[in-house]
Amino acid sequence: RSAKLGNGAKMEDKSFLVCCVAAGAAAVAIWSVWRGRGRKPRKLLVSEPSLTALEEKYLRHAYKSTFISGGAGSYKARLEKEFAAMCGCEYGIATANGTVAINLALHATGMERGVGDEIIVPSMTYVATAAAVVDAGGVPVFADCDELGLICPRAVEKAITARTKGIIVVHLYGHIADMDPLLAIAKKHGIPVIEDAAEAHGALYKGKPAGSFGDVATFSFYANKVMSTGEGGIVVTKSKELHKRMVYLRGHAMSPDRRFWHTEVGFNYRLSNLLCAVGVAQLERFAELFHGRQRVIKAYAAALEGFKGVGINIRHGWCQPSPWLACVWLPEGCGAALRDDICADLEDLGIETRPFFYPVHTMPPYINYKFHSADGVPVSETNTVKVAQRGFNIPTSVGLSRAEVAFVSRSVRQVLAKHIA
């Protein structure tokens, strides 16, 4: 066109092209807005793993090494050694998950299958704690908790019988239980202590790390934990003898002196070297993962603490908890129905929640096992029942943006104002 009409038309042509580009850009913008109409923002999940190029790099390296099982591999050895050291222990035994880690710990510390051996566990815990005892052939005996859901030493003392062969101390929601009196009770009666620290990576009790107190301690590396391998777990210990025993049992109890000769019933509880590679990367990033979740919880505390009597990740003075999940504590006297209504409203706003764990002793498979309170009060008035009804968790992922954390905070305040006078 410009060739035919001359130089004046060239300027006109240039202006025409500029207008076309501008109009096109405007059309794209309008189309984008139109497409987004009615769309909900992404649902904010309670917890999502944080995976980077480092995890991919180590996973690829493990894959190319061809050491992909749990029988051998450099990443398996590194994860066991380095995680144990973080817990103040000499030995680590990687396992397929946190539940079989407890099972392995029970067999190694002397519980016998099917003879009525009792293991004291809190009722205020995730069901895996008690399920591992039953699966291992033991009898769970439930003990009440304190006002923050942590196993109560006085209830433990009342639960001990001649059949007691262990105490599992759960560090609930990343908060370490009061270990000094619990260890004193265990020592007095000659009973081994297993720390179920599935949720307590990096937590401190009077300056000492979770996992460093019991005869053995178990951790979970499930996808929602502070550090994760997707599925996985580990047992840590300071005892050379217990370590040797657990390595033996984890590998089908094969004789160390005669290959493929098995002297007792063992298990395949190994964790793949592939997943251990992910775990090593997560361990190298542990400070980032830990402080990232801590940042989210602190932001919630600044926005919500005290509003309508609410508490955020309430703690005892003896503990610096692991920031596993943000815990919203409703005022005393609030029941499960109110909690569930609040959670339902948050779900409608695109915010995933989860209630505090239900008391295990109230669930169908466990209702016939004994439950001990500290003060002999009716079960309905125990701390276990009260704590279970008071709380819920809100999104705590490292990847949450400041805007998303602010949105959750505003939404929680809005919903609390609606339900609590």
PDB file of N, CA and C in Angstrom, residues 46-100:
ATOM      1  N   VAL A  46      -3.921 -27.273  53.547  1.00  0.00           N
ATOM      2  CA  VAL A  46      -3.326 -27.211  54.887  1.00  0.00           C
ATOM      3  C   VAL A  46      -1.818 -27.339  54.820  1.00  0.00           C
ATOM      4  N   SER A  47      -1.336 -28.227  53.963  1.00  0.00           N
ATOM      5  CA  SER A  47       0.116 -28.393  53.852  1.00  0.00           C
ATOM      6  C   SER A  47       0.470 -28.947  52.486  1.00  0.00           C
ATOM      7  N   GLU A  48       1.484 -28.355  51.864  1.00  0.00           N
ATOM      8  CA  GLU A  48       2.005 -28.832  50.592  1.00  0.00           C
ATOM      9  C   GLU A  48       3.523 -28.960  50.707  1.00  0.00           C
ATOM     10  N   PRO A  49       4.103 -29.986  50.087  1.00  0.00           N
ATOM     11  CA  PRO A  49       5.561 -30.122  50.132  1.00  0.00           C
ATOM     12  C   PRO A  49       6.240 -29.036  49.308  1.00  0.00           C
ATOM     13  N   SER A  50       7.455 -28.715  49.690  1.00  0.00           N
ATOM     14  CA  SER A  50       8.277 -27.752  48.950  1.00  0.00           C
ATOM     15  C   SER A  50       9.376 -28.528  48.234  1.00  0.00           C
ATOM     16  N   LEU A  51       9.289 -28.607  46.919  1.00  0.00           N
ATOM     17  CA  LEU A  51      10.255 -29.365  46.131  1.00  0.00           C
ATOM     18  C   LEU A  51      10.932 -28.444  45.128  1.00  0.00           C
ATOM     19  N   THR A  52      12.257 -28.551  45.027  1.00  0.00           N
ATOM     20  CA  THR A  52      13.043 -27.658  44.182  1.00  0.00           C
ATOM     21  C   THR A  52      13.924 -28.462  43.229  1.00  0.00           C
ATOM     22  N   ALA A  53      14.756 -27.746  42.520  1.00  0.00           N
ATOM     23  CA  ALA A  53      15.691 -28.394  41.593  1.00  0.00           C
ATOM     24  C   ALA A  53      16.682 -29.293  42.329  1.00  0.00           C
ATOM     25  N   LEU A  54      16.949 -29.003  43.608  1.00  0.00           N
ATOM     26  CA  LEU A  54      17.895 -29.818  44.366  1.00  0.00           C
ATOM     27  C   LEU A  54      17.351 -31.233  44.564  1.00  0.00           C
ATOM     28  N   GLU A  55      16.072 -31.337  44.936  1.00  0.00           N
ATOM     29  CA  GLU A  55      15.464 -32.662  45.091  1.00  0.00           C
ATOM     30  C   GLU A  55      15.500 -33.421  43.769  1.00  0.00           C
ATOM     31  N   GLU A  56      15.193 -32.729  42.683  1.00  0.00           N
ATOM     32  CA  GLU A  56      15.217 -33.373  41.361  1.00  0.00           C
ATOM     33  C   GLU A  56      16.632 -33.828  40.993  1.00  0.00           C
ATOM     34  N   LYS A  57      17.615 -33.007  41.294  1.00  0.00           N
ATOM     35  CA  LYS A  57      19.010 -33.346  40.984  1.00  0.00           C
ATOM     36  C   LYS A  57      19.437 -34.619  41.705  1.00  0.00           C
ATOM     37  N   TYR A  58      19.160 -34.682  43.009  1.00  0.00           N
ATOM     38  CA  TYR A  58      19.574 -35.852  43.783  1.00  0.00           C
ATOM     39  C   TYR A  58      18.769 -37.088  43.371  1.00  0.00           C
ATOM     40  N   LEU A  59      17.493 -36.900  43.060  1.00  0.00           N
ATOM     41  CA  LEU A  59      16.666 -38.017  42.629  1.00  0.00           C
ATOM     42  C   LEU A  59      17.177 -38.598  41.314  1.00  0.00           C
ATOM     43  N   ARG A  60      17.527 -37.725  40.394  1.00  0.00           N
ATOM     44  CA  ARG A  60      18.088 -38.192  39.122  1.00  0.00           C
ATOM     45  C   ARG A  60      19.421 -38.924  39.337  1.00  0.00           C
ATOM     46  N   HIS A  61      20.232 -38.391  40.231  1.00  0.00           N
ATOM     47  CA  HIS A  61      21.529 -39.011  40.506  1.00  0.00           C
ATOM     48  C   HIS A  61      21.340 -40.415  41.081  1.00  0.00           C
ATOM     49  N   ALA A  62      20.392 -40.548  42.020  1.00  0.00           N
ATOM     50  CA  ALA A  62      20.123 -41.861  42.600  1.00  0.00           C
ATOM     51  C   ALA A  62      19.597 -42.824  41.544  1.00  0.00           C
ATOM     52  N   TYR A  63      18.748 -42.316  40.672  1.00  0.00           N
ATOM     53  CA  TYR A  63      18.179 -43.124  39.585  1.00  0.00           C
ATOM     54  C   TYR A  63      19.287 -43.644  38.664  1.00  0.00           C
ATOM     55  N   LYS A  64      20.181 -42.761  38.272  1.00  0.00           N
ATOM     56  CA  LYS A  64      21.249 -43.144  37.351  1.00  0.00           C
ATOM     57  C   LYS A  64      22.275 -44.066  38.010  1.00  0.00           C
ATOM     58  N   SER A  65      22.359 -44.019  39.341  1.00  0.00           N
ATOM     59  CA  SER A  65      23.308 -44.890  40.042  1.00  0.00           C
ATOM     60  C   SER A  65      22.883 -46.349  39.998  1.00  0.00           C
ATOM     61  N   THR A  66      21.597 -46.585  39.712  1.00  0.00           N
ATOM     62  CA  THR A  66      20.928 -47.891  39.700  1.00  0.00           C
ATOM     63  C   THR A  66      20.701 -48.463  41.098  1.00  0.00           C
ATOM     64  N   PHE A  67      21.161 -47.773  42.139  1.00  0.00           N
ATOM     65  CA  PHE A  67      20.856 -48.194  43.509  1.00  0.00           C
ATOM     66  C   PHE A  67      19.511 -47.558  43.889  1.00  0.00           C
ATOM     67  N   ILE A  68      18.441 -48.242  43.532  1.00  0.00           N
ATOM     68  CA  ILE A  68      17.117 -47.638  43.701  1.00  0.00           C
ATOM     69  C   ILE A  68      16.301 -48.300  44.808  1.00  0.00           C
ATOM     70  N   SER A  69      16.760 -49.426  45.332  1.00  0.00           N
ATOM     71  CA  SER A  69      16.032 -50.093  46.417  1.00  0.00           C
ATOM     72  C   SER A  69      16.443 -49.483  47.754  1.00  0.00           C
ATOM     73  N   GLY A  70      15.965 -50.083  48.829  1.00  0.00           N
ATOM     74  CA  GLY A  70      16.358 -49.624  50.162  1.00  0.00           C
ATOM     75  C   GLY A  70      17.473 -50.444  50.768  1.00  0.00           C
ATOM     76  N   GLY A  71      18.035 -51.347  49.960  1.00  0.00           N
ATOM     77  CA  GLY A  71      19.083 -52.205  50.491  1.00  0.00           C
ATOM     78  C   GLY A  71      20.442 -51.549  50.557  1.00  0.00           C
ATOM     79  N   ALA A  72      20.666 -50.554  49.689  1.00  0.00           N
ATOM     80  CA  ALA A  72      21.965 -49.881  49.656  1.00  0.00           C
ATOM     81  C   ALA A  72      21.796 -48.563  48.928  1.00  0.00           C
ATOM     82  N   GLY A  73      22.867 -47.770  48.961  1.00  0.00           N
ATOM     83  CA  GLY A  73      22.842 -46.497  48.265  1.00  0.00           C
ATOM     84  C   GLY A  73      23.396 -45.381  49.124  1.00  0.00           C
ATOM     85  N   SER A  74      24.096 -44.452  48.493  1.00  0.00           N
ATOM     86  CA  SER A  74      24.759 -43.376  49.229  1.00  0.00           C
ATOM     87  C   SER A  74      23.769 -42.446  49.913  1.00  0.00           C
ATOM     88  N   TYR A  75      22.604 -42.225  49.301  1.00  0.00           N
ATOM     89  CA  TYR A  75      21.640 -41.299  49.895  1.00  0.00           C
ATOM     90  C   TYR A  75      20.983 -41.897  51.138  1.00  0.00           C
ATOM     91  N   LYS A  76      20.760 -43.192  51.119  1.00  0.00           N
ATOM     92  CA  LYS A  76      20.234 -43.873  52.306  1.00  0.00           C
ATOM     93  C   LYS A  76      21.188 -43.693  53.481  1.00  0.00           C
ATOM     94  N   ALA A  77      22.463 -43.939  53.232  1.00  0.00           N
ATOM     95  CA  ALA A  77      23.466 -43.812  54.295  1.00  0.00           C
ATOM     96  C   ALA A  77      23.555 -42.376  54.804  1.00  0.00           C
ATOM     97  N   ARG A  78      23.512 -41.415  53.882  1.00  0.00           N
ATOM     98  CA  ARG A  78      23.584 -40.002  54.279  1.00  0.00           C
ATOM     99  C   ARG A  78      22.381 -39.580  55.113  1.00  0.00           C
ATOM    100  N   LEU A  79      21.186 -39.962  54.655  1.00  0.00           N
ATOM    101  CA  LEU A  79      19.976 -39.563  55.380  1.00  0.00           C
ATOM    102  C   LEU A  79      19.986 -40.120  56.789  1.00  0.00           C
ATOM    103  N   GLU A  80      20.344 -41.383  56.920  1.00  0.00           N
ATOM    104  CA  GLU A  80      20.359 -42.007  58.249  1.00  0.00           C
ATOM    105  C   GLU A  80      21.365 -41.323  59.167  1.00  0.00           C
ATOM    106  N   LYS A  81      22.548 -41.075  58.669  1.00  0.00           N
ATOM    107  CA  LYS A  81      23.596 -40.480  59.499  1.00  0.00           C
ATOM    108  C   LYS A  81      23.300 -39.018  59.841  1.00  0.00           C
ATOM    109  N   GLU A  82      22.912 -38.247  58.844  1.00  0.00           N
ATOM    110  CA  GLU A  82      22.764 -36.806  59.041  1.00  0.00           C
ATOM    111  C   GLU A  82      21.497 -36.452  59.805  1.00  0.00           C
ATOM    112  N   PHE A  83      20.397 -37.195  59.576  1.00  0.00           N
ATOM    113  CA  PHE A  83      19.189 -36.908  60.349  1.00  0.00           C
ATOM    114  C   PHE A  83      19.385 -37.295  61.811  1.00  0.00           C
ATOM    115  N   ALA A  84      20.024 -38.434  62.048  1.00  0.00           N
ATOM    116  CA  ALA A  84      20.300 -38.850  63.421  1.00  0.00           C
ATOM    117  C   ALA A  84      21.134 -37.794  64.147  1.00  0.00           C
ATOM    118  N   ALA A  85      22.140 -37.256  63.468  1.00  0.00           N
ATOM    119  CA  ALA A  85      22.989 -36.227  64.080  1.00  0.00           C
ATOM    120  C   ALA A  85      22.183 -34.990  64.441  1.00  0.00           C
ATOM    121  N   MET A  86      21.226 -34.608  63.589  1.00  0.00           N
ATOM    122  CA  MET A  86      20.383 -33.453  63.890  1.00  0.00           C
ATOM    123  C   MET A  86      19.572 -33.684  65.161  1.00  0.00           C
ATOM    124  N   CYS A  87      19.282 -34.950  65.452  1.00  0.00           N
ATOM    125  CA  CYS A  87      18.496 -35.301  66.640  1.00  0.00           C
ATOM    126  C   CYS A  87      19.377 -35.595  67.855  1.00  0.00           C
ATOM    127  N   GLY A  88      20.667 -35.404  67.718  1.00  0.00           N
ATOM    128  CA  GLY A  88      21.562 -35.681  68.834  1.00  0.00           C
ATOM    129  C   GLY A  88      21.799 -37.159  69.061  1.00  0.00           C
ATOM    130  N   CYS A  89      21.653 -37.963  68.007  1.00  0.00           N
ATOM    131  CA  CYS A  89      21.822 -39.410  68.110  1.00  0.00           C
ATOM    132  C   CYS A  89      22.932 -39.889  67.180  1.00  0.00           C
ATOM    133  N   GLU A  90      23.428 -41.083  67.472  1.00  0.00           N
ATOM    134  CA  GLU A  90      24.508 -41.651  66.665  1.00  0.00           C
ATOM    135  C   GLU A  90      23.997 -42.468  65.482  1.00  0.00           C
ATOM    136  N   TYR A  91      22.780 -43.013  65.594  1.00  0.00           N
ATOM    137  CA  TYR A  91      22.328 -43.985  64.613  1.00  0.00           C
ATOM    138  C   TYR A  91      20.939 -43.645  64.072  1.00  0.00           C
ATOM    139  N   GLY A  92      20.751 -43.913  62.779  1.00  0.00           N
ATOM    140  CA  GLY A  92      19.449 -43.755  62.146  1.00  0.00           C
ATOM    141  C   GLY A  92      19.127 -44.971  61.304  1.00  0.00           C
ATOM    142  N   ILE A  93      17.838 -45.338  61.262  1.00  0.00           N
ATOM    143  CA  ILE A  93      17.385 -46.477  60.466  1.00  0.00           C
ATOM    144  C   ILE A  93      16.203 -45.996  59.634  1.00  0.00           C
ATOM    145  N   ALA A  94      16.413 -45.756  58.346  1.00  0.00           N
ATOM    146  CA  ALA A  94      15.344 -45.269  57.479  1.00  0.00           C
ATOM    147  C   ALA A  94      14.306 -46.367  57.267  1.00  0.00           C
ATOM    148  N   THR A  95      13.036 -45.961  57.272  1.00  0.00           N
ATOM    149  CA  THR A  95      11.937 -46.920  57.140  1.00  0.00           C
ATOM    150  C   THR A  95      10.934 -46.457  56.086  1.00  0.00           C
ATOM    151  N   ALA A  96      10.047 -47.370  55.706  1.00  0.00           N
ATOM    152  CA  ALA A  96       9.091 -47.091  54.639  1.00  0.00           C
ATOM    153  C   ALA A  96       8.090 -46.002  55.006  1.00  0.00           C
ATOM    154  N   ASN A  97       7.794 -45.843  56.295  1.00  0.00           N
ATOM    155  CA  ASN A  97       6.918 -44.779  56.773  1.00  0.00           C
ATOM    156  C   ASN A  97       7.048 -44.653  58.287  1.00  0.00           C
ATOM    157  N   GLY A  98       6.376 -43.675  58.843  1.00  0.00           N
ATOM    158  CA  GLY A  98       6.489 -43.442  60.282  1.00  0.00           C
ATOM    159  C   GLY A  98       5.781 -44.474  61.125  1.00  0.00           C
ATOM    160  N   THR A  99       4.761 -45.123  60.564  1.00  0.00           N
ATOM    161  CA  THR A  99       4.020 -46.136  61.322  1.00  0.00           C
ATOM    162  C   THR A  99       4.853 -47.391  61.534  1.00  0.00           C
ATOM    163  N   VAL A 100       5.489 -47.883  60.470  1.00  0.00           N
ATOM    164  CA  VAL A 100       6.327 -49.073  60.645  1.00  0.00           C
ATOM    165  C   VAL A 100       7.581 -48.740  61.450  1.00  0.00           C
TER     166      VAL A 100
END
